[in-house]
mmCIF file with all atom_site columns, C-alpha atoms in Angstrom:
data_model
loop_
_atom_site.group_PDB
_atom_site.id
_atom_site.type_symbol
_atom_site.label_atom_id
_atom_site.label_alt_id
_atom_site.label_comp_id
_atom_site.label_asym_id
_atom_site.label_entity_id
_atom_site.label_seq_id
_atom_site.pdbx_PDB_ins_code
_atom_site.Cartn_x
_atom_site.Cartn_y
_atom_site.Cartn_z
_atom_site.occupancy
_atom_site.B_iso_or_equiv
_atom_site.pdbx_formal_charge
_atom_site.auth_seq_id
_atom_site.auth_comp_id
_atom_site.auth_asym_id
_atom_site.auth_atom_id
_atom_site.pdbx_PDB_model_num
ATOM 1   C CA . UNK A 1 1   ? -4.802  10.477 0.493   1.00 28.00 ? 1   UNK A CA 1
ATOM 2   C CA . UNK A 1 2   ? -4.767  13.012 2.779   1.00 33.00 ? 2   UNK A CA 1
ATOM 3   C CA . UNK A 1 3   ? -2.154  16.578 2.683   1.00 39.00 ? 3   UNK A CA 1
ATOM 4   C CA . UNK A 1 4   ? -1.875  16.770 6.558   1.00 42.00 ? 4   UNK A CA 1
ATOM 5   C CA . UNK A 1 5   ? 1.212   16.707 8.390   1.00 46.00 ? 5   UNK A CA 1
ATOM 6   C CA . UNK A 1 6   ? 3.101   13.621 8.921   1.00 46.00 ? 6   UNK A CA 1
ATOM 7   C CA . UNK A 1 7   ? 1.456   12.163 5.664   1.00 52.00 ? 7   UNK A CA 1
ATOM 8   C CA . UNK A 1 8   ? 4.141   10.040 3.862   1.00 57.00 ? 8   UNK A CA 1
ATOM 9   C CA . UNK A 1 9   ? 4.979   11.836 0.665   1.00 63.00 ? 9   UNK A CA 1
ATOM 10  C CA . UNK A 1 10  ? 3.174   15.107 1.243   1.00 80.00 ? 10  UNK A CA 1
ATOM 11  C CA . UNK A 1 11  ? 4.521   18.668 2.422   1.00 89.00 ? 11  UNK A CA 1
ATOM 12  C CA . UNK A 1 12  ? 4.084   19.367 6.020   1.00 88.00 ? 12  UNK A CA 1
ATOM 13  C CA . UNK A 1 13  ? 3.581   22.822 5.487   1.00 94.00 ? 13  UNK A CA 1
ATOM 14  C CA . UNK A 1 14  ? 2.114   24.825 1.852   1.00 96.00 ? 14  UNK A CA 1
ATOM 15  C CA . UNK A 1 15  ? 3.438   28.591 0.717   1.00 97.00 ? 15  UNK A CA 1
ATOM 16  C CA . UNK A 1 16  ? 0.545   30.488 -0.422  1.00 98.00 ? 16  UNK A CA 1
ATOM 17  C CA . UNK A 1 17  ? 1.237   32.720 -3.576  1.00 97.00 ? 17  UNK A CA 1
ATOM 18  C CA . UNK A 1 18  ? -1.435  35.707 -3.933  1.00 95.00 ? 18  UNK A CA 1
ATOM 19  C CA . UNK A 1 19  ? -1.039  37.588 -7.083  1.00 92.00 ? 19  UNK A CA 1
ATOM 20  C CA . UNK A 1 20  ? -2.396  39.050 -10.264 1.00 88.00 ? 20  UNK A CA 1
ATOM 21  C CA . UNK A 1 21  ? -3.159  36.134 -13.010 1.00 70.00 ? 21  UNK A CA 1
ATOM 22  C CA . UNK A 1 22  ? -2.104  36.619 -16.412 1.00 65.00 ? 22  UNK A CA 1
ATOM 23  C CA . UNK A 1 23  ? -3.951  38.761 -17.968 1.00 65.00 ? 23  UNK A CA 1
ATOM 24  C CA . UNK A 1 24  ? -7.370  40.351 -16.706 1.00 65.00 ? 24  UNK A CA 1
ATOM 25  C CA . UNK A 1 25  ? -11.054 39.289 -16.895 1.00 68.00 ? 25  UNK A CA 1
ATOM 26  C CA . UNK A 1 26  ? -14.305 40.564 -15.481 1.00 64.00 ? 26  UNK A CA 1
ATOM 27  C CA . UNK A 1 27  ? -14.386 39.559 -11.769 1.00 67.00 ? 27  UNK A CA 1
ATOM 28  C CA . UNK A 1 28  ? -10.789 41.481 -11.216 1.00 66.00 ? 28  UNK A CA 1
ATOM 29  C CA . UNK A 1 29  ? -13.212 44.295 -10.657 1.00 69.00 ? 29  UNK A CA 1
ATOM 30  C CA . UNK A 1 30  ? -14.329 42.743 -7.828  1.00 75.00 ? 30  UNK A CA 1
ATOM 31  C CA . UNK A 1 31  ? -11.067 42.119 -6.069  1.00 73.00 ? 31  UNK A CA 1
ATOM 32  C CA . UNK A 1 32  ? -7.609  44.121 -4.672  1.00 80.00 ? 32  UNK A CA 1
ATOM 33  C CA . UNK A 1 33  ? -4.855  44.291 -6.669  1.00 77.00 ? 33  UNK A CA 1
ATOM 34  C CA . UNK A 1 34  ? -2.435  41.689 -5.954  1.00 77.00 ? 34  UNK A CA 1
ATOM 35  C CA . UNK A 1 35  ? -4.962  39.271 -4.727  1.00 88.00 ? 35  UNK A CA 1
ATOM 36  C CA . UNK A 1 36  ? -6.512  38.388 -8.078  1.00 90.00 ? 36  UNK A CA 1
ATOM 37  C CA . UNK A 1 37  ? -5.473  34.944 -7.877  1.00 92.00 ? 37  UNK A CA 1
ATOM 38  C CA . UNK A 1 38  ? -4.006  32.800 -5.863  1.00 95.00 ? 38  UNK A CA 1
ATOM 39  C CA . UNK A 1 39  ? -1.752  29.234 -5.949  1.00 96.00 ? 39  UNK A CA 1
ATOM 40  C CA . UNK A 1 40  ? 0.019   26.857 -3.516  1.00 98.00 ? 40  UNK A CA 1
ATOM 41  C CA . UNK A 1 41  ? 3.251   25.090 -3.478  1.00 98.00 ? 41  UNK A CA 1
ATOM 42  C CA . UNK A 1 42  ? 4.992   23.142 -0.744  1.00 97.00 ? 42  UNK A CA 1
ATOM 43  C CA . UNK A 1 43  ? 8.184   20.750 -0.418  1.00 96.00 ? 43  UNK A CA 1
ATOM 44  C CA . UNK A 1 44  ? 8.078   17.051 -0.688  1.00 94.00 ? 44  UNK A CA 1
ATOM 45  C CA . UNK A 1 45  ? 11.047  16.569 1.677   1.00 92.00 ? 45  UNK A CA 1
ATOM 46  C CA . UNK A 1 46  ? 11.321  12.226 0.592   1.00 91.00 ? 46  UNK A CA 1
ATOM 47  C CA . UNK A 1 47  ? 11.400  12.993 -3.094  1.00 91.00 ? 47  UNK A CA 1
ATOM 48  C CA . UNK A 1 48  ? 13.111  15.959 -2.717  1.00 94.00 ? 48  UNK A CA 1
ATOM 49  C CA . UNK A 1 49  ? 10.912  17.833 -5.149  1.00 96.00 ? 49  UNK A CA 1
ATOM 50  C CA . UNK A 1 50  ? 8.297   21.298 -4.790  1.00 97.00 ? 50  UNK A CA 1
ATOM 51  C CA . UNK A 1 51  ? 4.350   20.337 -5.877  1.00 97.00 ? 51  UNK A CA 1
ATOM 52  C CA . UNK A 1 52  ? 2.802   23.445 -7.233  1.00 97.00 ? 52  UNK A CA 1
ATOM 53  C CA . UNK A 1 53  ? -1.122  23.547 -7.529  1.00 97.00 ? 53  UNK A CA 1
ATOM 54  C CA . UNK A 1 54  ? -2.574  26.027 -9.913  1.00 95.00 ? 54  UNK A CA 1
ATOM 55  C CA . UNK A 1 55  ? -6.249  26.322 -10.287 1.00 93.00 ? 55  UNK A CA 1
ATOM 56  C CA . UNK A 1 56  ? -6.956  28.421 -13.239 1.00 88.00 ? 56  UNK A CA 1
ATOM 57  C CA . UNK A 1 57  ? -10.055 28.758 -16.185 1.00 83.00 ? 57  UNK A CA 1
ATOM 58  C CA . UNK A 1 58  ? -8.053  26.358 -18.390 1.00 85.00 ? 58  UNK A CA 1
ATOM 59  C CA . UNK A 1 59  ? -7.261  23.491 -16.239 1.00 91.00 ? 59  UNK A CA 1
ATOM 60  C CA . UNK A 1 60  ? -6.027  22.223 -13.100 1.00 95.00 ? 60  UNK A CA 1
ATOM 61  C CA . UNK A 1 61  ? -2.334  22.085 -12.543 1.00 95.00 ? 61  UNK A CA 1
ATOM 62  C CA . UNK A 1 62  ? -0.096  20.116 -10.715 1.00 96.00 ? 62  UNK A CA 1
ATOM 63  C CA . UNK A 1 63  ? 3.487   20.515 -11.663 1.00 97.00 ? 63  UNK A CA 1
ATOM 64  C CA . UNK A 1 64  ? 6.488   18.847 -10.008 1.00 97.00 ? 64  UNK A CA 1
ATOM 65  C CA . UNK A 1 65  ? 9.352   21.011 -9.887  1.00 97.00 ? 65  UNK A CA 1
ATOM 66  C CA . UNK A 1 66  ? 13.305  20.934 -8.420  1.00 97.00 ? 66  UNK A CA 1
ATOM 67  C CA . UNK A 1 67  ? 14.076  23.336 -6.328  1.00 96.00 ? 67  UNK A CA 1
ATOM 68  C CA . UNK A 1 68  ? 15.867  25.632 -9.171  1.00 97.00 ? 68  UNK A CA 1
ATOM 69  C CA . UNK A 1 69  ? 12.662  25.537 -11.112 1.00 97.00 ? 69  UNK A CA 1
ATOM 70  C CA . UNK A 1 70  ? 10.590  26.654 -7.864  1.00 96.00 ? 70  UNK A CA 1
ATOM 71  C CA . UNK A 1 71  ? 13.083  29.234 -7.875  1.00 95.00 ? 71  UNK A CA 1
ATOM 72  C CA . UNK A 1 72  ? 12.206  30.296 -11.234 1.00 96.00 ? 72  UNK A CA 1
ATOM 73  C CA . UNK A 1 73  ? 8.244   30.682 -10.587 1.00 95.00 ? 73  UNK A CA 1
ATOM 74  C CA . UNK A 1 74  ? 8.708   32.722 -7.780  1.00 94.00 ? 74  UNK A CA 1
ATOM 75  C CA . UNK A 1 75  ? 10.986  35.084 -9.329  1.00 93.00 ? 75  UNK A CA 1
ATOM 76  C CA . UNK A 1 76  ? 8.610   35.510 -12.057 1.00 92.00 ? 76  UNK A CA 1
ATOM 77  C CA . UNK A 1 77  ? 5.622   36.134 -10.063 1.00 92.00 ? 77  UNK A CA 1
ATOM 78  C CA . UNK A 1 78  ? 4.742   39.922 -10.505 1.00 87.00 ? 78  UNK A CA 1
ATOM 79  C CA . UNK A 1 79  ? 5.761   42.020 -8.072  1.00 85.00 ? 79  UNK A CA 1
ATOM 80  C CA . UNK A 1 80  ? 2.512   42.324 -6.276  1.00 88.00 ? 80  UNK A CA 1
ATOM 81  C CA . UNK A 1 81  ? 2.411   39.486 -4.861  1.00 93.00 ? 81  UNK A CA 1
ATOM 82  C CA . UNK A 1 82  ? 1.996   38.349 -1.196  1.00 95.00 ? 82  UNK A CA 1
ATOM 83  C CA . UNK A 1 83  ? 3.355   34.948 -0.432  1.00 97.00 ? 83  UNK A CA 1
ATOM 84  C CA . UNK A 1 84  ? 2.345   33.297 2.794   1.00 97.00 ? 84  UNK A CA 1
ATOM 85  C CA . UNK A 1 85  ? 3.722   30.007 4.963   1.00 97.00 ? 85  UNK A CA 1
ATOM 86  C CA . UNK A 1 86  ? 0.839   28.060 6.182   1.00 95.00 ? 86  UNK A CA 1
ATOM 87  C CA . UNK A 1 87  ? 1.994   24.520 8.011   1.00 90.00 ? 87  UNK A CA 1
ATOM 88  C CA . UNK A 1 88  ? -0.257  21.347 6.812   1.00 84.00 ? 88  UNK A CA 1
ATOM 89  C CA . UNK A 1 89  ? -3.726  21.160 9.160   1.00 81.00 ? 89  UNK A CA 1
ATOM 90  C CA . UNK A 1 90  ? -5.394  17.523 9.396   1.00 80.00 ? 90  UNK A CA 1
ATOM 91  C CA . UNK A 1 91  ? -8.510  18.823 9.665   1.00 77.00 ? 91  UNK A CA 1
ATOM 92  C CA . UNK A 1 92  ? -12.254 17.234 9.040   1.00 72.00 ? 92  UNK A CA 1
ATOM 93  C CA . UNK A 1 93  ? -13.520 18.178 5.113   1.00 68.00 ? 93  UNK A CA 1
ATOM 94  C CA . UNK A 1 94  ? -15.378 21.835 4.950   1.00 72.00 ? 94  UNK A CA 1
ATOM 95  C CA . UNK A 1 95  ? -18.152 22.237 2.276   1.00 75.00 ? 95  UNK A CA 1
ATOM 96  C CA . UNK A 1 96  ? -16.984 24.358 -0.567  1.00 74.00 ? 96  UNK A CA 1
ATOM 97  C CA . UNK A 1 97  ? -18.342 26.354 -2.771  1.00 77.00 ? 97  UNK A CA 1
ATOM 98  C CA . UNK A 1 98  ? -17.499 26.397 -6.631  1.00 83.00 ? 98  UNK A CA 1
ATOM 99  C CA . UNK A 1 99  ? -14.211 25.262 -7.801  1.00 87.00 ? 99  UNK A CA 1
ATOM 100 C CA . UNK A 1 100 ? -11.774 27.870 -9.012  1.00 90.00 ? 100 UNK A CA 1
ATOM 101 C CA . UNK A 1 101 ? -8.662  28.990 -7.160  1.00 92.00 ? 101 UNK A CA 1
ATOM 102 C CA . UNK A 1 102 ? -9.748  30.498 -4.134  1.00 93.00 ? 102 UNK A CA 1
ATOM 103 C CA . UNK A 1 103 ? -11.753 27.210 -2.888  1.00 93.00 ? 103 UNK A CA 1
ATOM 104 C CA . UNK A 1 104 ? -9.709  24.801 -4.491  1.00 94.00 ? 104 UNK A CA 1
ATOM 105 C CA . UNK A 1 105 ? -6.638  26.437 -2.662  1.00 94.00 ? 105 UNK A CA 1
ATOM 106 C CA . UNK A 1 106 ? -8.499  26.339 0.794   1.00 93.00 ? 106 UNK A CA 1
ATOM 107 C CA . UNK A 1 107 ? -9.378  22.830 0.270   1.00 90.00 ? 107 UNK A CA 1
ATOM 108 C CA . UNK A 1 108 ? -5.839  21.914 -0.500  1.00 91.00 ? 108 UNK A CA 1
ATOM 109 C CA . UNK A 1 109 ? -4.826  23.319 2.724   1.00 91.00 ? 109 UNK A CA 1
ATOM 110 C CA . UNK A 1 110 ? -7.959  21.843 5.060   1.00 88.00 ? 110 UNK A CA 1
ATOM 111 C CA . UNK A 1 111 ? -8.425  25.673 5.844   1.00 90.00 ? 111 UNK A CA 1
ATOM 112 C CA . UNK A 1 112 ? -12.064 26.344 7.579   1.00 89.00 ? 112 UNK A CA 1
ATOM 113 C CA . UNK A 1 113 ? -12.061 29.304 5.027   1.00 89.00 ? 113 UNK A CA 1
ATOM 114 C CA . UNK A 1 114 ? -15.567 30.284 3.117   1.00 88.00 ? 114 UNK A CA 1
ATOM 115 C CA . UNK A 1 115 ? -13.756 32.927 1.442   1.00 91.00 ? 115 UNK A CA 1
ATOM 116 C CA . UNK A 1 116 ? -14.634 33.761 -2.848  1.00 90.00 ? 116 UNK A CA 1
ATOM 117 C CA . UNK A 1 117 ? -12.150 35.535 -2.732  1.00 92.00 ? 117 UNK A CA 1
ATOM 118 C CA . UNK A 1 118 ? -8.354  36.031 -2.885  1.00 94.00 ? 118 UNK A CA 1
ATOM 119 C CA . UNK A 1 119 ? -7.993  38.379 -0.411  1.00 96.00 ? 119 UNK A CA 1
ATOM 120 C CA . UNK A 1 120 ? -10.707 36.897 1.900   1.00 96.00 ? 120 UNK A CA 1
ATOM 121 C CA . UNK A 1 121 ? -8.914  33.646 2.311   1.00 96.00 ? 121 UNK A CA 1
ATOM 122 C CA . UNK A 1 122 ? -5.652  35.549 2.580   1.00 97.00 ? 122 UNK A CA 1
ATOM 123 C CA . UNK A 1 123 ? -7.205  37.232 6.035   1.00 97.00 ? 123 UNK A CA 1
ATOM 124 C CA . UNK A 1 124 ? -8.974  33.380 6.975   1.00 96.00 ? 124 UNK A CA 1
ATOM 125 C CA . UNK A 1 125 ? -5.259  32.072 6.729   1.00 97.00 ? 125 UNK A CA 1
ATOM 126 C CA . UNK A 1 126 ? -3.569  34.714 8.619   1.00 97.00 ? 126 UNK A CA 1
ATOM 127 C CA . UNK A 1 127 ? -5.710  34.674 11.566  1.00 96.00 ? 127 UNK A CA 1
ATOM 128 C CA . UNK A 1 128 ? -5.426  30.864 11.252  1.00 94.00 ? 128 UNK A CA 1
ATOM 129 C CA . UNK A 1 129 ? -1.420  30.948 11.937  1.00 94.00 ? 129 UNK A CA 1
ATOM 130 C CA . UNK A 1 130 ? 0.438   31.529 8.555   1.00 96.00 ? 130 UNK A CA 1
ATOM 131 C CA . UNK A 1 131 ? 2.715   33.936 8.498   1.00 96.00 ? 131 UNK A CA 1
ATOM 132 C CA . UNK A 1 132 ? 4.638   36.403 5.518   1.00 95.00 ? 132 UNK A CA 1
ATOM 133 C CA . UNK A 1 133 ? 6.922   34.184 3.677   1.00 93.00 ? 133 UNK A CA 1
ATOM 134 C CA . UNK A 1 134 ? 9.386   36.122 0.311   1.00 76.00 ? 134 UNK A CA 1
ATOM 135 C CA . UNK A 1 135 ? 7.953   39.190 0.824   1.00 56.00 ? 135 UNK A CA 1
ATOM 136 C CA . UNK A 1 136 ? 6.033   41.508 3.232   1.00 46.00 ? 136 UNK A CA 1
ATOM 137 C CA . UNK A 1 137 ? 2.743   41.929 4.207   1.00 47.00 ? 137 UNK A CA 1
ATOM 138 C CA . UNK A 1 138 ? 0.520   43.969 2.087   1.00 48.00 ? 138 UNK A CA 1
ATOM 139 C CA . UNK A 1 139 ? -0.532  47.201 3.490   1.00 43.00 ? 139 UNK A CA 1
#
């Protein structure tokens, strides 16, 4: 099934949570602080509920939260972080490249993004249209 807009069951537009993971590994070298990871979560407005989609070295998640637990994972995000509204594109598949957050969270979105990075898809999706969303842009 498809994440666009006006898809039954599926958020018409995804927040995009940049931060630092939990705890540090190799490739954080390689990227800006605060952009060390990223996740997406957007509102189910039918079932009343958030989806959250986490793409991390364990596992793939995909939680269902209320809107008190949403609460609860923002707030506890570090305070580094740079959280982004992006509304839902229906756009035709782009190749990707690997599967760990970075791709996997541009795929969610249908963003024409090539970006390995954090921070690369964070520029890709604000030239695209998405805009600060919980906190202000980084500097």
């Amino acid at each position: 099934m498809n994440a666009g807009a006006g898809t039954t069951g599926c958020p018409s537009a995804w927040y995009v949570a940049f931060f630092d993971g939990e705890r540090p590994h190799w490739w954080w070298r390689l990227c800006k602080p605060g952009f060390r990871h990223v996740a997406a979560f957007g509102y189910c407005a039918e079932q009343a509920v958030w989806l959250l989609y986490d793409v991390t070295l364990k596992r793939t998640f995909i939680h269902v939260l209320t809107s008190e637990q949403m609460d609860q994972w923002v707030a506890e995000l570090p305070g580094n972080r740079t959280i982004v509204h992006m509304p839902a594109r229906d756009t035709p598949p782009v190749r990707r490249v690997g599967f760990w957050c970075t791709p996997a969270v541009a795929h969610l979105l249908g963003a024409p993004s090539r970006a390995l990075r954090p921070e690369g898809l964070y520029r890709d999706l604000m030239a695209l249209g998405a805009r600060p969303a919980f906190s202000s842009e980084p500097s």
